Tab-separated table of C-alpha atoms in Angstrom:
chain	number	residue	atom	x	y	z
A	15	MET	CA	128.313	114.704	140.603
A	16	GLY	CA	130.591	111.804	141.490
A	17	LEU	CA	132.997	109.939	139.248
A	18	CYS	CA	131.787	106.945	137.238
A	19	SER	CA	134.500	104.323	137.800
A	20	ALA	CA	133.341	102.123	134.911
A	21	CYS	CA	133.525	105.023	132.451
A	22	TRP	CA	136.925	106.078	133.727
A	23	GLN	CA	138.264	102.552	133.300
A	24	LYS	CA	137.064	102.413	129.683
A	25	HIS	CA	137.865	105.989	128.592
A	26	PRO	CA	140.185	107.564	131.179
A	27	GLY	CA	141.654	110.168	128.837
A	28	ARG	CA	138.651	111.413	126.897
A	29	PRO	CA	138.438	114.856	128.551
A	30	PHE	CA	142.185	115.382	128.067
A	31	ILE	CA	141.983	114.258	124.423
A	32	ARG	CA	139.143	116.697	123.838
A	33	GLY	CA	141.172	119.410	125.531
A	34	GLU	CA	144.150	118.711	123.266
A	35	HIS	CA	141.930	118.882	120.175
A	36	LEU	CA	140.611	122.226	121.396
A	37	ARG	CA	144.145	123.518	121.981
A	38	ASP	CA	145.125	122.518	118.446
A	39	ARG	CA	142.162	124.413	116.957
A	40	LEU	CA	142.846	127.650	118.816
A	41	ALA	CA	145.270	130.199	117.381
A	42	ASP	CA	146.084	131.480	120.864
A	43	PRO	CA	144.951	128.952	123.492
A	44	PRO	CA	144.837	130.265	127.073
A	45	SER	CA	147.646	129.141	129.344
A	46	TRP	CA	145.152	127.749	131.856
A	47	LEU	CA	143.312	125.458	129.400
A	48	GLY	CA	145.065	122.267	130.494
A	49	ASP	CA	144.521	123.071	134.154
A	50	PHE	CA	140.798	123.587	133.539
A	51	VAL	CA	140.512	120.215	131.806
A	52	ALA	CA	142.282	118.550	134.724
A	53	HIS	CA	140.064	120.450	137.177
A	54	VAL	CA	136.764	119.235	135.690
A	55	ALA	CA	138.128	115.761	134.953
A	56	ALA	CA	138.952	115.290	138.630
A	57	ARG	CA	135.521	116.416	139.813
A	58	ARG	CA	133.008	115.257	137.209
A	59	CYS	CA	132.071	112.121	135.343
A	60	ILE	CA	133.615	111.698	131.884
A	61	ALA	CA	130.511	112.771	129.971
A	62	ARG	CA	130.069	115.948	132.038
A	63	ALA	CA	133.783	116.803	131.918
A	64	CYS	CA	133.829	116.386	128.120
A	65	GLY	CA	130.710	118.509	127.864
A	66	PHE	CA	132.364	121.299	129.853
A	67	VAL	CA	135.402	121.233	127.566
A	68	THR	CA	133.078	121.472	124.559
A	69	ASP	CA	131.186	124.378	126.156
A	70	LEU	CA	134.458	126.151	126.847
A	71	GLY	CA	135.492	125.632	123.234
A	72	ARG	CA	132.354	127.387	122.007
A	73	LEU	CA	133.136	130.396	124.169
A	74	LEU	CA	136.793	130.532	123.155
A	75	GLU	CA	135.863	130.374	119.462
A	76	ASP	CA	132.905	132.785	119.389
A	77	GLY	CA	135.067	135.794	118.520
A	78	HIS	CA	134.565	137.662	121.793
A	79	SER	CA	136.946	138.341	124.665
A	80	THR	CA	138.603	135.282	126.171
A	81	SER	CA	139.469	136.893	129.498
A	82	PRO	CA	138.303	134.823	132.478
A	83	ARG	CA	135.839	137.508	133.550
A	84	ALA	CA	134.308	137.797	130.080
A	85	LEU	CA	134.055	134.017	129.771
A	86	LEU	CA	132.279	133.832	133.107
A	87	GLU	CA	129.741	136.455	132.066
A	88	ARG	CA	128.944	134.714	128.777
A	89	SER	CA	128.749	131.264	130.374
A	90	ARG	CA	125.917	132.165	132.735
A	91	ARG	CA	122.428	131.062	131.915
A	92	PRO	CA	119.645	133.620	132.314
A	93	GLY	CA	117.309	133.024	135.209
A	94	ARG	CA	117.711	131.930	138.792
A	95	SER	CA	120.469	129.355	138.183
A	96	MET	CA	123.720	130.260	136.483
A	97	GLY	CA	124.142	126.674	135.237
A	98	SER	CA	126.595	123.893	136.085
A	99	PHE	CA	129.146	124.918	133.441
A	100	ALA	CA	129.262	128.498	134.725
A	101	ARG	CA	129.671	127.210	138.286
A	102	ALA	CA	132.542	124.964	137.162
A	103	LEU	CA	134.242	127.918	135.461
A	104	GLU	CA	133.713	130.101	138.510
A	105	ASP	CA	135.146	127.445	140.831
A	106	PHE	CA	138.216	127.036	138.629
A	107	PHE	CA	138.899	130.741	138.060
A	108	THR	CA	138.475	131.694	141.717
A	109	LEU	CA	140.573	128.734	142.876
A	110	HIS	CA	143.406	129.838	140.564
A	111	HIS	CA	142.933	133.559	141.320
A	112	LEU	CA	142.065	134.326	137.706
A	113	ALA	CA	138.737	136.039	138.426
A	114	LEU	CA	136.567	137.131	141.317
A	115	PRO	CA	133.350	135.257	142.109
A	116	THR	CA	130.318	136.319	140.110
A	117	ASP	CA	127.530	138.451	141.556
A	118	GLN	CA	124.988	135.665	141.099
A	119	ALA	CA	123.676	136.001	144.653
A	120	GLU	CA	123.157	139.740	144.171
A	121	ARG	CA	121.373	139.173	140.888
A	122	LEU	CA	119.016	136.695	142.496
A	123	ALA	CA	118.344	139.130	145.348
A	124	ALA	CA	117.618	141.909	142.852
A	125	GLY	CA	115.155	139.623	141.095
A	126	ARG	CA	113.358	138.858	144.354
A	127	ARG	CA	113.093	142.563	145.190
A	128	LYS	CA	111.759	143.304	141.706
A	129	ARG	CA	109.053	140.649	142.015
A	130	ARG	CA	107.899	142.037	145.357
A	131	ILE	CA	107.713	145.566	143.984
A	132	GLU	CA	105.829	144.475	140.880
A	133	ALA	CA	103.236	142.788	143.109
A	134	VAL	CA	102.381	146.159	144.700
A	135	PRO	CA	99.190	147.640	143.166
A	136	GLU	CA	100.198	150.233	140.594
A	137	PRO	CA	98.706	153.337	142.338
A	138	LEU	CA	100.841	152.624	145.429
A	139	ARG	CA	103.936	151.278	143.713
A	140	GLN	CA	105.993	154.434	143.170
A	141	ALA	CA	106.403	155.081	146.894
A	142	VAL	CA	107.611	151.511	147.411
A	143	VAL	CA	110.102	151.964	144.557
A	144	ALA	CA	111.416	155.108	146.271
A	145	PHE	CA	111.695	153.244	149.574
A	146	ASN	CA	113.634	150.409	147.939
A	147	THR	CA	115.985	152.866	146.211
A	148	SER	CA	116.669	154.604	149.509
A	149	ARG	CA	117.420	151.324	151.292
A	150	MET	CA	119.704	150.123	148.509
A	151	ARG	CA	121.684	153.373	148.693
A	152	ALA	CA	121.986	152.970	152.455
A	153	GLN	CA	123.213	149.393	151.982
A	154	ASP	CA	125.828	150.566	149.493
A	155	ARG	CA	127.007	153.373	151.809
A	156	ALA	CA	127.357	150.927	154.695
A	157	ARG	CA	129.415	148.549	152.566
A	158	ARG	CA	131.763	151.315	151.431
A	159	ALA	CA	132.090	152.622	154.980
A	160	GLY	CA	132.888	149.170	156.334
A	161	THR	CA	129.895	149.118	158.699
A	162	ARG	CA	127.208	146.464	158.840
A	163	PRO	CA	124.789	146.845	155.905
A	164	ARG	CA	121.274	145.475	155.966
A	165	SER	CA	121.172	141.956	154.570
A	166	ASN	CA	119.346	141.125	151.369
A	167	HIS	CA	116.885	139.097	153.444
A	168	THR	CA	116.083	142.160	155.576
A	169	LEU	CA	115.500	144.312	152.491
A	170	GLU	CA	113.292	141.675	150.875
A	171	THR	CA	111.254	141.160	154.046
A	172	ALA	CA	110.580	144.903	154.253
A	173	LEU	CA	109.378	144.981	150.662
A	174	ALA	CA	107.143	141.982	151.319
A	175	THR	CA	105.560	143.847	154.251
A	176	LEU	CA	104.878	146.915	152.105
A	177	ARG	CA	103.505	144.721	149.323
A	178	ASP	CA	101.120	143.052	151.756
A	179	LEU	CA	100.039	146.411	153.173
A	180	ALA	CA	99.423	147.874	149.721
A	181	VAL	CA	97.323	144.879	148.666
A	182	PHE	CA	95.404	145.111	151.956
A	183	LEU	CA	94.693	148.815	151.465
A	184	VAL	CA	93.351	148.310	147.957
A	185	ASP	CA	91.405	145.096	148.531
A	186	GLU	CA	90.153	145.532	152.089
A	187	ARG	CA	90.080	149.305	152.699
A	188	ASP	CA	89.351	150.552	149.178
A	189	LYS	CA	92.230	153.046	149.284
A	190	ASN	CA	94.574	153.602	146.367
A	191	ALA	CA	96.696	156.522	147.589
A	192	TRP	CA	99.128	156.657	150.489
A	193	ALA	CA	97.789	160.082	151.505
A	194	LEU	CA	94.454	158.435	152.389
A	195	VAL	CA	95.978	155.957	154.848
A	196	ASP	CA	95.199	156.565	158.519
A	197	VAL	CA	96.016	154.921	161.808
A	198	HIS	CA	92.938	152.683	161.649
A	199	ASP	CA	94.074	151.215	158.331
A	200	VAL	CA	97.513	150.427	159.715
A	201	GLU	CA	96.076	148.955	162.911
A	202	ALA	CA	93.732	146.747	160.909
A	203	PHE	CA	96.641	145.538	158.784
A	204	LEU	CA	98.813	144.767	161.799
A	205	SER	CA	95.946	142.821	163.356
A	206	THR	CA	95.991	140.350	160.468
A	207	LEU	CA	99.299	138.965	161.773
A	208	PRO	CA	99.594	139.703	165.501
A	209	LYS	CA	102.832	137.791	165.992
A	210	GLY	CA	104.544	139.911	163.330
A	211	ARG	CA	103.312	143.212	164.732
A	212	LYS	CA	106.618	144.534	166.056
A	213	ARG	CA	108.601	143.617	162.939
A	214	ARG	CA	105.999	144.939	160.528
A	215	LEU	CA	105.447	148.159	162.468
A	216	THR	CA	109.186	148.853	162.410
A	217	VAL	CA	109.166	148.615	158.614
A	218	LEU	CA	106.038	150.745	158.290
A	219	ARG	CA	107.530	153.487	160.460
A	220	GLN	CA	110.636	153.580	158.310
A	221	PHE	CA	108.520	153.746	155.182
A	222	CYS	CA	106.268	156.487	156.564
A	223	ARG	CA	109.251	158.648	157.503
A	224	LEU	CA	110.493	158.481	153.928
A	225	ALA	CA	106.995	159.032	152.514
A	226	ARG	CA	106.522	162.140	154.660
A	227	SER	CA	109.899	163.534	153.644
A	228	GLN	CA	108.840	163.190	149.993
A	229	LYS	CA	105.379	164.690	150.602
A	230	MET	CA	103.567	161.427	149.885
A	231	LEU	CA	102.065	161.528	153.383
A	232	LEU	CA	100.903	164.539	155.360
A	233	VAL	CA	100.533	162.710	158.678
A	234	ASP	CA	102.421	159.641	159.862
A	235	PRO	CA	99.722	157.005	160.585
A	236	THR	CA	102.172	154.922	162.618
A	237	ARG	CA	103.157	157.676	165.036
A	238	ASP	CA	100.846	156.771	167.913
A	239	LEU	CA	100.932	152.999	167.482
A	240	ILE	CA	102.810	150.829	169.930
A	241	ALA	CA	104.930	147.919	168.831
A	242	LYS	CA	103.688	145.566	171.523
A	243	GLU	CA	100.611	145.505	173.663
A	244	THR	CA	101.153	145.852	177.396
A	245	ASN	CA	101.548	142.616	179.290
A	246	GLY	CA	98.753	141.560	181.586
A	247	PHE	CA	96.015	139.023	182.165
A	248	ARG	CA	93.131	139.385	179.694
A	249	GLY	CA	91.034	136.372	180.615
A	250	GLN	CA	87.752	136.267	182.482
A	251	THR	CA	88.019	137.197	186.148
A	252	LEU	CA	85.990	135.992	189.147
A	253	ALA	CA	84.905	137.747	192.316
A	254	LEU	CA	86.564	136.649	195.573
A	255	ASP	CA	83.472	134.788	196.814
A	256	GLN	CA	83.397	132.758	193.601
């Protein structure tokens, strides 16, 4: 949000006055309080900057920890957006090396994965949960090893594919157990989105390997499927004399 020049001309010191009042109320005001007031005053309109100082005051006076990390955690709104005040605190604390950035992106990714799993029909859900757990562990190992972990988008896309397959099996093939799935079911599912065949089949093969290792499948229904049909002309042909 930009600065409101008219407001600044009329009340240029309001955020700083509110910050001084807050400092006077606190028994042990943090050393960075004045810098935070200056930070939001330089980047927000007067009303928003004053509101942020008021929000900070509520956190500093609620009787809980006043460490930057604790303040960041308590400032976040539940849901998909952490809120403008929490973002302002995060910007200030990270800029001044007082706290690391929050894990907001990871929390949002976890929420997206949860929604995809919950959309899987209940009889088929446990295997998808196991698959997600395995992939998350692999992502964590790759991060600790310094190699390239799968992105959150890749993990979410895989879960979306399994969700779509599970719904297809229940609604279109009348099957509610992974052990009942055969190659014809998988082929029929892949045919619903021909352009995504290679990507979806890759995910299904990974899932089937895990399902077989955990005795959820006896036979891998993806084993004999090919990722891409052979190239060649499939149109109507004519004899030479035609």
